[in-house]
Every structure is written in structure tokens, then in C-alpha cells.
Amino acid sequence: SARETAARVALGAIAAAVNGQVAGVSVLSRVVRIGKAVDESAPPGPDAAEALDASPVRCLDPAVEAAMVAEIDEAKKDGDTLGGVVEVLVYGVPQGLGTYATPMGRLDARLAAAAMSIQSVKGVEIGDGFTGAGRRGSVAHDEIVREGSLRRLTNRAGGIEGGMSNGEAIRIRLAFKPISTVPRALRTIDTSTGEPATALHQRSDVTAVVPGAVVAEAMASLVVAQALIEKTGGDCADQMRESLAAYLASIPKARA
């Protein structure tokens, strides 16, 4: 049941507080697709959380927001349901969270597993993911330059390379399937007799994509908080901040 996700969101709020207090990390989520309505705008910045919360479909483009609402209204009138795509953005993640040493210790593996654990999620990508699969290597990767410090000109990798955070914003997308309890009942079988039957319809929202974005945000917060605690080893925020500062100071800087 989706009610199980209430605990995830509650714990995610605690994790978000840990992330913010220790490392200045902020996590937000937006809806980039509901049905055929797609938001192709650039990802919002870390200060957009309140504006996203104020939108009924977590979309900052007024025209796309209206199109998403219209998609939902039309599907409801037709007795149908809708899926969509959610994007989670994690800003301020320090370098080196996660590990290259073990398969399941990789930060991208952990985030993908957490995302896929959410009900109705059928696909996950980090960074440009599936789009990058169709590019040549010369345009699929992020070039590194020095501008005071080392930085990447693009963020196609979605903030994670070699299983570890690289200091850029982490970007994850999740594909949610349409809710399965479709008002226009689908064909099935009677499990007692094996005979053809019609599925029962008890209740159904048109789409779970919007609340799913909040759940996805919480899960990302939990994974990052766990990785941050592992990296710093502290059992209180003050110790974690001190440990993190010492760790970041120890990272070798490439020569100018």
C-alpha cells in the first residue's frame, strides 16, 4: 500500500535535516511528465522548493502545469489512470560519498535501489542515463576545466562517477507506471475457478506521480544521509561537521 510510504517521508525529513545541518545539502523534486504533458525546462535551483510545493503538480512552468492538470482531468473523465516521470535534484553534495570498492556500496547503485523500492516505479536513470546511451563517447561525458577550482562544464553523469559523488548536483529520474486499479475495469481471471473475470475497482486516484515525487525526494535524502554518516563517522552534527571539514581539506588539489 502507498500508506507505507508515509514512514519513508517522515524519516526522509529527518535525513534532510541531517544533510542540511552537516553539509549544506538540499534535496528537491519536480514532476517532468504526466501522461503526454512534458516539462523540458532546465532543472530548478536549490531555492525552488517552496515554489514547487505550491504547484498542484510540482511544476514551475505555468503552461506545462496547466497541460498536466488537463491531462489528469481528461483521464479522470475517461475512467483511466496516468503515469509520469519525476526528477530528484540533490545540491551541495560533497565529493567522495559512496565507494568504487564494492558493487552495492556505489552511491548510484544505492540511489537506484532506493528509487526502485518505491511502489509503481518501473525505471530509474542517473544524469542523462538513457539519453546518453544514444550518444558517442565524445559528447556523452563531462569535460573538466579549472576555473579557480576544478569543475565540469556539463553534468551529464548526474553528479556521480565511479560510484562516488563528484561534487556536482546529483540528478535522478524515476518513471512511474499508471495506477493499476483502473476505473474502467480490465480483464483478469477468477483465482478460485480460473475462469475469465473483470477486475474489481474499489478506488483510485488518477495518478500517483505527484505524491511519488515527494516519496522519491525522501528516499534520496535517506541514501545521502547514510552515505554522509558513513563518510564522517560522527554520532552528532558537530562531530560530523568537523570530520567532513577535515576530510574535504585532505582531498588533493590538481596543480594549477
PDB file of C-alpha atoms in Angstrom:
ATOM      1  CA  SER A   1       0.000   0.000   0.000  1.00  0.00           C
ATOM      2  CA  ALA A   2       1.111   3.534  -0.652  1.00  0.00           C
ATOM      3  CA  ARG A   3       0.403   4.222   3.034  1.00  0.00           C
ATOM      4  CA  GLU A   4       3.729   2.521   3.719  1.00  0.00           C
ATOM      5  CA  THR A   5       5.437   5.494   2.115  1.00  0.00           C
ATOM      6  CA  ALA A   6       4.281   7.809   4.918  1.00  0.00           C
ATOM      7  CA  ALA A   7       7.036   6.407   7.129  1.00  0.00           C
ATOM      8  CA  ARG A   8       9.569   6.979   4.372  1.00  0.00           C
ATOM      9  CA  VAL A   9       8.590  10.634   4.069  1.00  0.00           C
ATOM     10  CA  ALA A  10       8.749  11.147   7.849  1.00  0.00           C
ATOM     11  CA  LEU A  11      12.214   9.600   8.078  1.00  0.00           C
ATOM     12  CA  GLY A  12      13.268  11.464   4.942  1.00  0.00           C
ATOM     13  CA  ALA A  13      12.502  14.753   6.674  1.00  0.00           C
ATOM     14  CA  ILE A  14      14.915  13.814   9.477  1.00  0.00           C
ATOM     15  CA  ALA A  15      17.533  12.760   6.936  1.00  0.00           C
ATOM     16  CA  ALA A  16      17.102  16.043   5.068  1.00  0.00           C
ATOM     17  CA  ALA A  17      17.749  17.933   8.313  1.00  0.00           C
ATOM     18  CA  VAL A  18      20.946  15.931   8.885  1.00  0.00           C
ATOM     19  CA  ASN A  19      22.106  16.606   5.334  1.00  0.00           C
ATOM     20  CA  GLY A  20      21.430  20.310   5.632  1.00  0.00           C
ATOM     21  CA  GLN A  21      22.943  20.815   9.070  1.00  0.00           C
ATOM     22  CA  VAL A  22      26.096  18.802   8.418  1.00  0.00           C
ATOM     23  CA  ALA A  23      26.912  19.520   4.783  1.00  0.00           C
ATOM     24  CA  GLY A  24      24.523  22.182   3.485  1.00  0.00           C
ATOM     25  CA  VAL A  25      22.880  19.616   1.204  1.00  0.00           C
ATOM     26  CA  SER A  26      19.416  20.390  -0.172  1.00  0.00           C
ATOM     27  CA  VAL A  27      17.086  17.965  -1.958  1.00  0.00           C
ATOM     28  CA  LEU A  28      14.082  18.827  -4.076  1.00  0.00           C
ATOM     29  CA  SER A  29      11.820  17.057  -6.539  1.00  0.00           C
ATOM     30  CA  ARG A  30       9.747  18.070  -9.515  1.00  0.00           C
ATOM     31  CA  VAL A  31       7.413  16.377 -11.974  1.00  0.00           C
ATOM     32  CA  VAL A  32       8.719  16.466 -15.534  1.00  0.00           C
ATOM     33  CA  ARG A  33       5.989  14.371 -17.152  1.00  0.00           C
ATOM     34  CA  ILE A  34       2.376  13.381 -16.583  1.00  0.00           C
ATOM     35  CA  GLY A  35       0.875  11.470 -19.485  1.00  0.00           C
ATOM     36  CA  LYS A  36       1.739  13.419 -22.639  1.00  0.00           C
ATOM     37  CA  ALA A  37       2.498  16.714 -20.856  1.00  0.00           C
ATOM     38  CA  VAL A  38       6.277  17.177 -20.572  1.00  0.00           C
ATOM     39  CA  ASP A  39       8.351  19.858 -18.829  1.00  0.00           C
ATOM     40  CA  GLU A  40      11.559  20.366 -20.838  1.00  0.00           C
ATOM     41  CA  SER A  41      12.822  23.354 -18.847  1.00  0.00           C
ATOM     42  CA  ALA A  42      16.201  23.363 -17.093  1.00  0.00           C
ATOM     43  CA  PRO A  43      16.301  21.916 -13.575  1.00  0.00           C
ATOM     44  CA  PRO A  44      15.322  24.464 -10.907  1.00  0.00           C
ATOM     45  CA  GLY A  45      17.908  25.637  -8.400  1.00  0.00           C
ATOM     46  CA  PRO A  46      18.148  24.654  -4.729  1.00  0.00           C
ATOM     47  CA  ASP A  47      15.955  27.570  -3.635  1.00  0.00           C
ATOM     48  CA  ALA A  48      12.916  26.386  -5.625  1.00  0.00           C
ATOM     49  CA  ALA A  49      11.480  24.006  -3.018  1.00  0.00           C
ATOM     50  CA  GLU A  50       8.718  26.331  -1.798  1.00  0.00           C
ATOM     51  CA  ALA A  51       7.611  27.192  -5.324  1.00  0.00           C
ATOM     52  CA  LEU A  52       7.463  23.507  -6.243  1.00  0.00           C
ATOM     53  CA  ASP A  53       5.432  22.736  -3.119  1.00  0.00           C
ATOM     54  CA  ALA A  54       2.981  25.466  -4.120  1.00  0.00           C
ATOM     55  CA  SER A  55       2.295  23.892  -7.521  1.00  0.00           C
ATOM     56  CA  PRO A  56      -0.508  21.289  -7.645  1.00  0.00           C
ATOM     57  CA  VAL A  57       1.665  19.140  -9.927  1.00  0.00           C
ATOM     58  CA  ARG A  58       5.153  20.235  -8.724  1.00  0.00           C
ATOM     59  CA  CYS A  59       5.924  22.054 -11.989  1.00  0.00           C
ATOM     60  CA  LEU A  60       7.235  25.628 -12.278  1.00  0.00           C
ATOM     61  CA  ASP A  61       6.249  26.251 -15.920  1.00  0.00           C
ATOM     62  CA  PRO A  62       2.673  27.646 -15.863  1.00  0.00           C
ATOM     63  CA  ALA A  63       1.843  26.367 -19.355  1.00  0.00           C
ATOM     64  CA  VAL A  64       3.115  22.861 -18.639  1.00  0.00           C
ATOM     65  CA  GLU A  65       1.418  22.891 -15.244  1.00  0.00           C
ATOM     66  CA  ALA A  66      -1.899  23.645 -16.961  1.00  0.00           C
ATOM     67  CA  ALA A  67      -1.269  20.893 -19.519  1.00  0.00           C
ATOM     68  CA  MET A  68      -0.568  18.377 -16.752  1.00  0.00           C
ATOM     69  CA  VAL A  69      -3.751  19.331 -14.910  1.00  0.00           C
ATOM     70  CA  ALA A  70      -5.700  18.999 -18.172  1.00  0.00           C
ATOM     71  CA  GLU A  71      -4.207  15.527 -18.735  1.00  0.00           C
ATOM     72  CA  ILE A  72      -5.346  14.470 -15.266  1.00  0.00           C
ATOM     73  CA  ASP A  73      -8.849  15.899 -15.743  1.00  0.00           C
ATOM     74  CA  GLU A  74      -9.237  14.185 -19.119  1.00  0.00           C
ATOM     75  CA  ALA A  75      -8.056  10.816 -17.798  1.00  0.00           C
ATOM     76  CA  LYS A  76     -10.435  11.090 -14.853  1.00  0.00           C
ATOM     77  CA  LYS A  77     -13.330  11.800 -17.193  1.00  0.00           C
ATOM     78  CA  ASP A  78     -12.345   8.771 -19.297  1.00  0.00           C
ATOM     79  CA  GLY A  79     -12.135   6.490 -16.272  1.00  0.00           C
ATOM     80  CA  ASP A  80      -8.408   5.939 -16.711  1.00  0.00           C
ATOM     81  CA  THR A  81      -5.103   6.493 -14.917  1.00  0.00           C
ATOM     82  CA  LEU A  82      -1.767   8.134 -15.772  1.00  0.00           C
ATOM     83  CA  GLY A  83       1.914   7.570 -15.160  1.00  0.00           C
ATOM     84  CA  GLY A  84       4.775  10.009 -15.499  1.00  0.00           C
ATOM     85  CA  VAL A  85       8.351  10.946 -14.690  1.00  0.00           C
ATOM     86  CA  VAL A  86       9.811  12.573 -11.576  1.00  0.00           C
ATOM     87  CA  GLU A  87      13.195  14.282 -11.227  1.00  0.00           C
ATOM     88  CA  VAL A  88      15.060  14.486  -7.917  1.00  0.00           C
ATOM     89  CA  LEU A  89      17.877  17.020  -7.549  1.00  0.00           C
ATOM     90  CA  VAL A  90      20.438  16.942  -4.736  1.00  0.00           C
ATOM     91  CA  TYR A  91      22.514  20.102  -4.356  1.00  0.00           C
ATOM     92  CA  GLY A  92      25.641  20.669  -2.280  1.00  0.00           C
ATOM     93  CA  VAL A  93      26.746  17.026  -2.026  1.00  0.00           C
ATOM     94  CA  PRO A  94      30.432  16.866  -1.049  1.00  0.00           C
ATOM     95  CA  GLN A  95      32.848  14.892  -3.190  1.00  0.00           C
ATOM     96  CA  GLY A  96      33.527  11.267  -2.395  1.00  0.00           C
ATOM     97  CA  LEU A  97      30.269   9.951  -0.918  1.00  0.00           C
ATOM     98  CA  GLY A  98      29.800   6.309  -1.818  1.00  0.00           C
ATOM     99  CA  THR A  99      32.575   3.978  -2.964  1.00  0.00           C
ATOM    100  CA  TYR A 100      34.059   2.335  -6.022  1.00  0.00           C
ATOM    101  CA  ALA A 101      35.230  -0.642  -3.950  1.00  0.00           C
ATOM    102  CA  THR A 102      32.029  -2.697  -3.670  1.00  0.00           C
ATOM    103  CA  PRO A 103      29.169  -3.049  -6.179  1.00  0.00           C
ATOM    104  CA  MET A 104      26.350  -2.264  -3.756  1.00  0.00           C
ATOM    105  CA  GLY A 105      28.339   0.443  -1.995  1.00  0.00           C
ATOM    106  CA  ARG A 106      28.250   2.596  -5.109  1.00  0.00           C
ATOM    107  CA  LEU A 107      26.209   5.735  -4.485  1.00  0.00           C
ATOM    108  CA  ASP A 108      24.364   5.404  -7.805  1.00  0.00           C
ATOM    109  CA  ALA A 109      23.528   1.754  -7.041  1.00  0.00           C
ATOM    110  CA  ARG A 110      22.127   2.723  -3.658  1.00  0.00           C
ATOM    111  CA  LEU A 111      20.078   5.592  -5.052  1.00  0.00           C
ATOM    112  CA  ALA A 112      18.739   3.404  -7.867  1.00  0.00           C
ATOM    113  CA  ALA A 113      17.777   0.641  -5.430  1.00  0.00           C
ATOM    114  CA  ALA A 114      16.033   3.131  -3.150  1.00  0.00           C
ATOM    115  CA  ALA A 115      14.155   4.607  -6.099  1.00  0.00           C
ATOM    116  CA  MET A 116      13.087   1.213  -7.451  1.00  0.00           C
ATOM    117  CA  SER A 117      11.784   0.260  -3.999  1.00  0.00           C
ATOM    118  CA  ILE A 118       9.023   2.862  -4.343  1.00  0.00           C
ATOM    119  CA  GLN A 119       5.680   1.441  -5.423  1.00  0.00           C
ATOM    120  CA  SER A 120       4.876   1.925  -9.135  1.00  0.00           C
ATOM    121  CA  VAL A 121       8.435   2.904 -10.123  1.00  0.00           C
ATOM    122  CA  LYS A 122       9.456   0.977 -13.245  1.00  0.00           C
ATOM    123  CA  GLY A 123      12.543   2.846 -14.421  1.00  0.00           C
ATOM    124  CA  VAL A 124      15.416   4.894 -12.973  1.00  0.00           C
ATOM    125  CA  GLU A 125      18.227   6.889 -14.577  1.00  0.00           C
ATOM    126  CA  ILE A 126      21.126   8.871 -13.152  1.00  0.00           C
ATOM    127  CA  GLY A 127      22.077  12.006 -15.059  1.00  0.00           C
ATOM    128  CA  ASP A 128      21.413  11.720 -18.781  1.00  0.00           C
ATOM    129  CA  GLY A 129      21.018   7.951 -18.430  1.00  0.00           C
ATOM    130  CA  PHE A 130      19.051   6.617 -21.376  1.00  0.00           C
ATOM    131  CA  THR A 131      19.678   9.717 -23.495  1.00  0.00           C
ATOM    132  CA  GLY A 132      23.417   9.305 -23.032  1.00  0.00           C
ATOM    133  CA  ALA A 133      23.200   5.711 -24.247  1.00  0.00           C
ATOM    134  CA  GLY A 134      22.488   7.042 -27.753  1.00  0.00           C
ATOM    135  CA  ARG A 135      25.432   9.463 -27.863  1.00  0.00           C
ATOM    136  CA  ARG A 136      29.026   8.982 -28.922  1.00  0.00           C
ATOM    137  CA  GLY A 137      31.556   8.999 -26.126  1.00  0.00           C
ATOM    138  CA  SER A 138      32.993  12.328 -27.239  1.00  0.00           C
ATOM    139  CA  VAL A 139      29.708  14.062 -26.359  1.00  0.00           C
ATOM    140  CA  ALA A 140      28.442  11.759 -23.619  1.00  0.00           C
ATOM    141  CA  HIS A 141      30.937  12.674 -20.900  1.00  0.00           C
ATOM    142  CA  ASP A 142      31.699  15.750 -18.809  1.00  0.00           C
ATOM    143  CA  GLU A 143      34.834  17.746 -19.597  1.00  0.00           C
ATOM    144  CA  ILE A 144      36.806  19.062 -16.618  1.00  0.00           C
ATOM    145  CA  VAL A 145      38.292  22.559 -16.502  1.00  0.00           C
ATOM    146  CA  ARG A 146      39.927  24.768 -13.921  1.00  0.00           C
ATOM    147  CA  GLU A 147      38.057  27.926 -13.025  1.00  0.00           C
ATOM    148  CA  GLY A 148      39.600  28.774  -9.691  1.00  0.00           C
ATOM    149  CA  SER A 149      38.839  25.177  -8.712  1.00  0.00           C
ATOM    150  CA  LEU A 150      38.228  22.123 -10.840  1.00  0.00           C
ATOM    151  CA  ARG A 151      34.727  21.875 -12.273  1.00  0.00           C
ATOM    152  CA  ARG A 152      32.828  20.070 -15.015  1.00  0.00           C
ATOM    153  CA  LEU A 153      31.456  22.002 -17.972  1.00  0.00           C
ATOM    154  CA  THR A 154      28.346  19.797 -18.020  1.00  0.00           C
ATOM    155  CA  ASN A 155      26.666  17.369 -15.637  1.00  0.00           C
ATOM    156  CA  ARG A 156      25.669  14.508 -17.914  1.00  0.00           C
ATOM    157  CA  ALA A 157      26.882  11.997 -15.318  1.00  0.00           C
ATOM    158  CA  GLY A 158      24.327  13.343 -12.849  1.00  0.00           C
ATOM    159  CA  GLY A 159      26.842  14.116 -10.104  1.00  0.00           C
ATOM    160  CA  ILE A 160      28.168  10.562  -9.706  1.00  0.00           C
ATOM    161  CA  GLU A 161      31.223   8.973 -11.318  1.00  0.00           C
ATOM    162  CA  GLY A 162      32.823   5.656 -10.414  1.00  0.00           C
ATOM    163  CA  GLY A 163      30.184   5.081  -7.769  1.00  0.00           C
ATOM    164  CA  MET A 164      31.071   8.262  -5.878  1.00  0.00           C
ATOM    165  CA  SER A 165      29.724  11.802  -5.783  1.00  0.00           C
ATOM    166  CA  ASN A 166      31.881  14.208  -7.803  1.00  0.00           C
ATOM    167  CA  GLY A 167      30.712  17.484  -6.271  1.00  0.00           C
ATOM    168  CA  GLU A 168      28.187  18.346  -8.975  1.00  0.00           C
ATOM    169  CA  ALA A 169      24.430  18.238  -8.358  1.00  0.00           C
ATOM    170  CA  ILE A 170      23.040  14.703  -8.262  1.00  0.00           C
ATOM    171  CA  ARG A 171      20.195  14.230 -10.737  1.00  0.00           C
ATOM    172  CA  ILE A 172      17.900  11.207 -10.747  1.00  0.00           C
ATOM    173  CA  ARG A 173      14.779  10.485 -12.788  1.00  0.00           C
ATOM    174  CA  LEU A 174      12.105   7.921 -11.915  1.00  0.00           C
ATOM    175  CA  ALA A 175       9.411   6.558 -14.228  1.00  0.00           C
ATOM    176  CA  PHE A 176       6.089   5.810 -12.531  1.00  0.00           C
ATOM    177  CA  LYS A 177       3.626   3.452 -14.189  1.00  0.00           C
ATOM    178  CA  PRO A 178      -0.083   4.364 -14.256  1.00  0.00           C
ATOM    179  CA  ILE A 179      -2.027   3.196 -11.192  1.00  0.00           C
ATOM    180  CA  SER A 180      -3.203  -0.374 -11.748  1.00  0.00           C
ATOM    181  CA  THR A 181      -6.683  -0.008 -10.241  1.00  0.00           C
ATOM    182  CA  VAL A 182      -8.159   1.395 -13.428  1.00  0.00           C
ATOM    183  CA  PRO A 183     -11.777   2.600 -13.090  1.00  0.00           C
ATOM    184  CA  ARG A 184     -12.658   1.046 -16.454  1.00  0.00           C
ATOM    185  CA  ALA A 185     -12.077  -2.458 -15.086  1.00  0.00           C
ATOM    186  CA  LEU A 186      -9.637  -4.631 -17.030  1.00  0.00           C
ATOM    187  CA  ARG A 187      -9.913  -8.303 -17.872  1.00  0.00           C
ATOM    188  CA  THR A 188      -8.434 -10.836 -15.452  1.00  0.00           C
ATOM    189  CA  ILE A 189      -9.259 -14.310 -14.109  1.00  0.00           C
ATOM    190  CA  ASP A 190     -11.072 -15.583 -11.052  1.00  0.00           C
ATOM    191  CA  THR A 191      -8.274 -17.145  -8.983  1.00  0.00           C
ATOM    192  CA  SER A 192     -10.725 -19.660  -7.439  1.00  0.00           C
ATOM    193  CA  THR A 193     -12.104 -21.014 -10.690  1.00  0.00           C
ATOM    194  CA  GLY A 194      -9.591 -19.928 -13.308  1.00  0.00           C
ATOM    195  CA  GLU A 195     -12.447 -18.517 -15.343  1.00  0.00           C
ATOM    196  CA  PRO A 196     -12.326 -15.132 -17.105  1.00  0.00           C
ATOM    197  CA  ALA A 197     -13.449 -12.232 -14.902  1.00  0.00           C
ATOM    198  CA  THR A 198     -13.416  -8.467 -14.623  1.00  0.00           C
ATOM    199  CA  ALA A 199     -11.088  -6.804 -12.133  1.00  0.00           C
ATOM    200  CA  LEU A 200     -12.755  -5.154  -9.158  1.00  0.00           C
ATOM    201  CA  HIS A 201     -12.414  -1.402  -8.861  1.00  0.00           C
ATOM    202  CA  GLN A 202     -12.508  -0.085  -5.314  1.00  0.00           C
ATOM    203  CA  ARG A 203     -10.973   3.384  -5.513  1.00  0.00           C
ATOM    204  CA  SER A 204      -8.259   5.056  -7.498  1.00  0.00           C
ATOM    205  CA  ASP A 205      -6.535   8.349  -7.876  1.00  0.00           C
ATOM    206  CA  VAL A 206      -5.832   9.297 -11.465  1.00  0.00           C
ATOM    207  CA  THR A 207      -2.073   9.447 -10.880  1.00  0.00           C
ATOM    208  CA  ALA A 208       0.456   8.823  -8.129  1.00  0.00           C
ATOM    209  CA  VAL A 209       3.209  10.803  -9.820  1.00  0.00           C
ATOM    210  CA  VAL A 210       2.893  13.999  -7.749  1.00  0.00           C
ATOM    211  CA  PRO A 211       2.977  12.350  -4.297  1.00  0.00           C
ATOM    212  CA  GLY A 212       5.539   9.934  -5.738  1.00  0.00           C
ATOM    213  CA  ALA A 213       7.892  12.875  -6.235  1.00  0.00           C
ATOM    214  CA  VAL A 214       7.764  13.637  -2.511  1.00  0.00           C
ATOM    215  CA  VAL A 215       8.482   9.994  -1.679  1.00  0.00           C
ATOM    216  CA  ALA A 216      11.406   9.942  -4.128  1.00  0.00           C
ATOM    217  CA  GLU A 217      12.811  13.090  -2.537  1.00  0.00           C
ATOM    218  CA  ALA A 218      12.646  11.431   0.884  1.00  0.00           C
ATOM    219  CA  MET A 219      14.397   8.286  -0.334  1.00  0.00           C
ATOM    220  CA  ALA A 220      17.218  10.300  -1.888  1.00  0.00           C
ATOM    221  CA  SER A 221      17.622  12.194   1.384  1.00  0.00           C
ATOM    222  CA  LEU A 222      17.873   8.927   3.310  1.00  0.00           C
ATOM    223  CA  VAL A 223      20.531   7.473   0.998  1.00  0.00           C
ATOM    224  CA  VAL A 224      22.650  10.634   1.043  1.00  0.00           C
ATOM    225  CA  ALA A 225      22.367  10.912   4.839  1.00  0.00           C
ATOM    226  CA  GLN A 226      23.504   7.323   5.269  1.00  0.00           C
ATOM    227  CA  ALA A 227      26.474   7.886   2.960  1.00  0.00           C
ATOM    228  CA  LEU A 228      27.329  11.104   4.788  1.00  0.00           C
ATOM    229  CA  ILE A 229      27.249   9.383   8.186  1.00  0.00           C
ATOM    230  CA  GLU A 230      29.479   6.604   6.849  1.00  0.00           C
ATOM    231  CA  LYS A 231      31.969   9.122   5.491  1.00  0.00           C
ATOM    232  CA  THR A 232      32.152  11.270   8.631  1.00  0.00           C
ATOM    233  CA  GLY A 233      31.727   8.600  11.294  1.00  0.00           C
ATOM    234  CA  GLY A 234      30.259  11.037  13.803  1.00  0.00           C
ATOM    235  CA  ASP A 235      27.292  10.462  16.090  1.00  0.00           C
ATOM    236  CA  CYS A 236      26.255  14.114  16.347  1.00  0.00           C
ATOM    237  CA  ALA A 237      26.089  17.009  13.925  1.00  0.00           C
ATOM    238  CA  ASP A 238      29.055  18.885  15.412  1.00  0.00           C
ATOM    239  CA  GLN A 239      31.349  15.865  15.131  1.00  0.00           C
ATOM    240  CA  MET A 240      30.139  15.143  11.613  1.00  0.00           C
ATOM    241  CA  ARG A 241      30.814  18.728  10.507  1.00  0.00           C
ATOM    242  CA  GLU A 242      34.339  18.628  11.947  1.00  0.00           C
ATOM    243  CA  SER A 243      35.050  15.271  10.326  1.00  0.00           C
ATOM    244  CA  LEU A 244      33.665  16.416   6.983  1.00  0.00           C
ATOM    245  CA  ALA A 245      35.773  19.592   7.023  1.00  0.00           C
ATOM    246  CA  ALA A 246      38.901  17.563   7.746  1.00  0.00           C
ATOM    247  CA  TYR A 247      38.058  15.069   5.000  1.00  0.00           C
ATOM    248  CA  LEU A 248      37.457  17.792   2.382  1.00  0.00           C
ATOM    249  CA  ALA A 249      40.688  19.541   3.362  1.00  0.00           C
ATOM    250  CA  SER A 250      42.554  16.282   2.763  1.00  0.00           C
ATOM    251  CA  ILE A 251      41.452  15.919  -0.856  1.00  0.00           C
ATOM    252  CA  PRO A 252      44.490  16.538  -3.101  1.00  0.00           C
ATOM    253  CA  LYS A 253      44.131  19.519  -5.426  1.00  0.00           C
ATOM    254  CA  ALA A 254      45.288  19.150  -9.003  1.00  0.00           C
ATOM    255  CA  ARG A 255      48.096  21.528  -9.911  1.00  0.00           C
ATOM    256  CA  ALA A 256      47.180  24.864 -11.452  1.00  0.00           C
TER     257      ALA A 256
END
